[in-house]
Tab-separated table of C-alpha atoms in Angstrom:
chain	number	residue	atom	x	y	z
A	1060	UNK	CA	46.683	218.935	41.457
A	1061	UNK	CA	49.046	218.160	38.600
A	1062	UNK	CA	52.041	220.101	37.448
A	1063	UNK	CA	51.502	221.502	33.957
A	1064	UNK	CA	53.482	219.932	31.149
A	1065	UNK	CA	56.671	221.826	30.481
A	1066	UNK	CA	57.431	222.879	26.952
A	1067	UNK	CA	61.120	221.971	27.068
A	1068	UNK	CA	62.673	218.732	28.191
A	1069	UNK	CA	63.502	218.254	31.845
A	1070	UNK	CA	66.645	216.316	30.848
A	1071	UNK	CA	69.764	218.487	30.826
A	1072	UNK	CA	73.345	217.709	29.958
A	1073	UNK	CA	76.015	218.787	32.427
A	1074	UNK	CA	78.147	220.571	29.846
A	1075	UNK	CA	75.133	222.195	28.168
A	1076	UNK	CA	75.587	220.482	24.797
A	1077	UNK	CA	72.660	218.558	23.345
A	1078	UNK	CA	72.815	214.792	23.431
A	1079	UNK	CA	73.489	212.986	20.133
A	1080	UNK	CA	70.303	210.941	20.492
A	1081	UNK	CA	66.700	212.212	20.382
A	1082	UNK	CA	64.887	213.005	23.611
A	1083	UNK	CA	61.176	212.600	24.025
A	1084	UNK	CA	59.107	215.453	25.332
A	1085	UNK	CA	57.212	215.149	28.590
A	1086	UNK	CA	54.004	214.628	26.601
A	1087	UNK	CA	55.574	211.826	24.578
A	1088	UNK	CA	56.908	210.230	27.751
A	1089	UNK	CA	53.414	210.329	29.277
A	1090	UNK	CA	51.960	208.759	26.127
A	1091	UNK	CA	54.516	205.944	26.373
A	1092	UNK	CA	53.737	205.454	30.064
A	1093	UNK	CA	49.995	205.496	29.403
A	1094	UNK	CA	50.317	202.956	26.587
A	1095	UNK	CA	52.316	200.723	28.919
A	1096	UNK	CA	49.674	200.837	31.662
A	1097	UNK	CA	46.937	200.168	29.131
A	1098	UNK	CA	48.894	197.262	27.626
A	1099	UNK	CA	49.239	195.677	31.062
A	1100	UNK	CA	45.515	196.248	31.671
A	1101	UNK	CA	44.809	194.680	28.282
A	1102	UNK	CA	46.761	191.547	29.211
A	1103	UNK	CA	44.778	191.107	32.440
A	1104	UNK	CA	41.493	191.906	30.680
A	1105	UNK	CA	42.285	189.293	28.026
A	1106	UNK	CA	43.101	186.775	30.760
A	1107	UNK	CA	39.719	187.459	32.368
A	1108	UNK	CA	38.063	186.823	28.984
A	1109	UNK	CA	36.422	190.264	28.776
A	1110	UNK	CA	36.583	190.540	24.998
A	1111	UNK	CA	34.534	193.717	24.471
A	1112	UNK	CA	36.473	195.631	27.122
A	1113	UNK	CA	39.759	194.284	25.795
A	1114	UNK	CA	38.897	195.515	22.301
A	1115	UNK	CA	38.224	199.041	23.627
A	1116	UNK	CA	41.531	199.046	25.503
A	1117	UNK	CA	43.379	197.718	22.444
A	1118	UNK	CA	41.941	200.568	20.361
A	1119	UNK	CA	43.369	203.133	22.794
A	1120	UNK	CA	46.764	201.407	22.881
A	1121	UNK	CA	46.802	201.440	19.067
A	1122	UNK	CA	45.961	205.152	19.051
A	1123	UNK	CA	48.799	205.948	21.452
A	1124	UNK	CA	51.405	203.660	19.862
A	1125	UNK	CA	50.367	203.933	16.247
A	1126	UNK	CA	49.981	200.166	15.854
A	1127	UNK	CA	47.832	197.385	17.243
A	1128	UNK	CA	49.161	195.748	20.413
A	1129	UNK	CA	50.300	192.148	20.442
A	1130	UNK	CA	47.761	190.057	22.300
A	1131	UNK	CA	48.096	186.612	23.783
A	1132	UNK	CA	45.136	184.297	23.296
A	1133	UNK	CA	43.295	183.446	26.485
A	1134	UNK	CA	42.276	179.914	27.101
A	1135	UNK	CA	39.800	178.588	29.645
A	1136	UNK	CA	38.791	180.328	32.816
A	1137	UNK	CA	41.399	182.078	34.959
A	1138	UNK	CA	42.406	180.367	38.192
A	1139	UNK	CA	42.215	183.370	40.539
A	1140	UNK	CA	39.692	185.860	39.201
A	1141	UNK	CA	39.646	187.879	42.431
A	1142	UNK	CA	43.379	188.601	42.182
A	1143	UNK	CA	43.050	189.411	38.478
A	1144	UNK	CA	40.208	191.865	39.109
A	1145	UNK	CA	42.252	193.566	41.821
A	1146	UNK	CA	45.278	193.763	39.519
A	1147	UNK	CA	43.128	195.156	36.703
A	1148	UNK	CA	41.637	197.737	39.084
A	1149	UNK	CA	45.133	198.884	40.105
A	1150	UNK	CA	46.289	199.096	36.490
A	1151	UNK	CA	43.182	201.050	35.485
A	1152	UNK	CA	43.836	203.472	38.365
A	1153	UNK	CA	47.388	204.041	37.147
A	1154	UNK	CA	46.136	204.621	33.616
A	1155	UNK	CA	43.542	207.064	34.944
A	1156	UNK	CA	46.200	209.121	36.740
A	1157	UNK	CA	48.404	209.374	33.675
A	1158	UNK	CA	45.422	210.066	31.401
A	1159	UNK	CA	44.299	212.873	33.702
A	1160	UNK	CA	47.752	214.448	33.708
A	1161	UNK	CA	47.843	214.147	29.911
A	1162	UNK	CA	44.256	215.449	29.587
A	1163	UNK	CA	43.302	212.359	27.560
A	1164	UNK	CA	39.561	212.271	28.194
A	1165	UNK	CA	38.864	209.114	26.190
A	1166	UNK	CA	41.358	207.034	28.182
A	1167	UNK	CA	40.332	208.645	31.479
A	1168	UNK	CA	36.708	207.658	30.905
A	1169	UNK	CA	37.686	204.144	29.813
A	1170	UNK	CA	39.973	203.689	32.834
A	1171	UNK	CA	37.301	204.939	35.246
A	1172	UNK	CA	34.759	202.532	33.721
A	1173	UNK	CA	37.210	199.646	34.059
A	1174	UNK	CA	37.927	200.589	37.688
A	1175	UNK	CA	34.191	200.542	38.436
A	1176	UNK	CA	33.699	197.207	36.656
A	1177	UNK	CA	36.602	195.531	38.445
A	1178	UNK	CA	35.590	196.953	41.821
A	1179	UNK	CA	32.069	195.599	41.283
A	1180	UNK	CA	33.433	192.192	40.246
A	1181	UNK	CA	35.701	192.221	43.302
A	1182	UNK	CA	32.768	192.895	45.655
A	1183	UNK	CA	30.689	190.147	43.985
A	1184	UNK	CA	33.595	187.694	44.384
A	1185	UNK	CA	33.919	188.619	48.062
A	1186	UNK	CA	30.179	188.326	48.685
A	1187	UNK	CA	30.115	184.907	47.036
A	1188	UNK	CA	33.040	183.704	49.164
A	1189	UNK	CA	31.095	183.954	52.437
């Protein structure tokens, strides 16, 4: 389903000379992308006030980046929880795809759990709206 990670960079110079700046490998680029998706998921999770889940996500971001992520304090209850749960579900799905292509089992499991939790919260919100 996924293309295997190439060992050499997919970025090439026209004249064949190496660039004067460092290039990241495909694996490093996927780690950066995964950390970005998880950071966005962390922001939404913090806004929803899901502290335990946010801490687990923050741990994975720290592992990928090498430092703890900056987190904004959440205050009060969010205004549109349904939209936030849907956004969190989408972000978790993106993280799951990148984690699967990177073979990062810990993040894949975490992302799948978050998708399930946000889908369940979404269905509860919809059921309560009728």
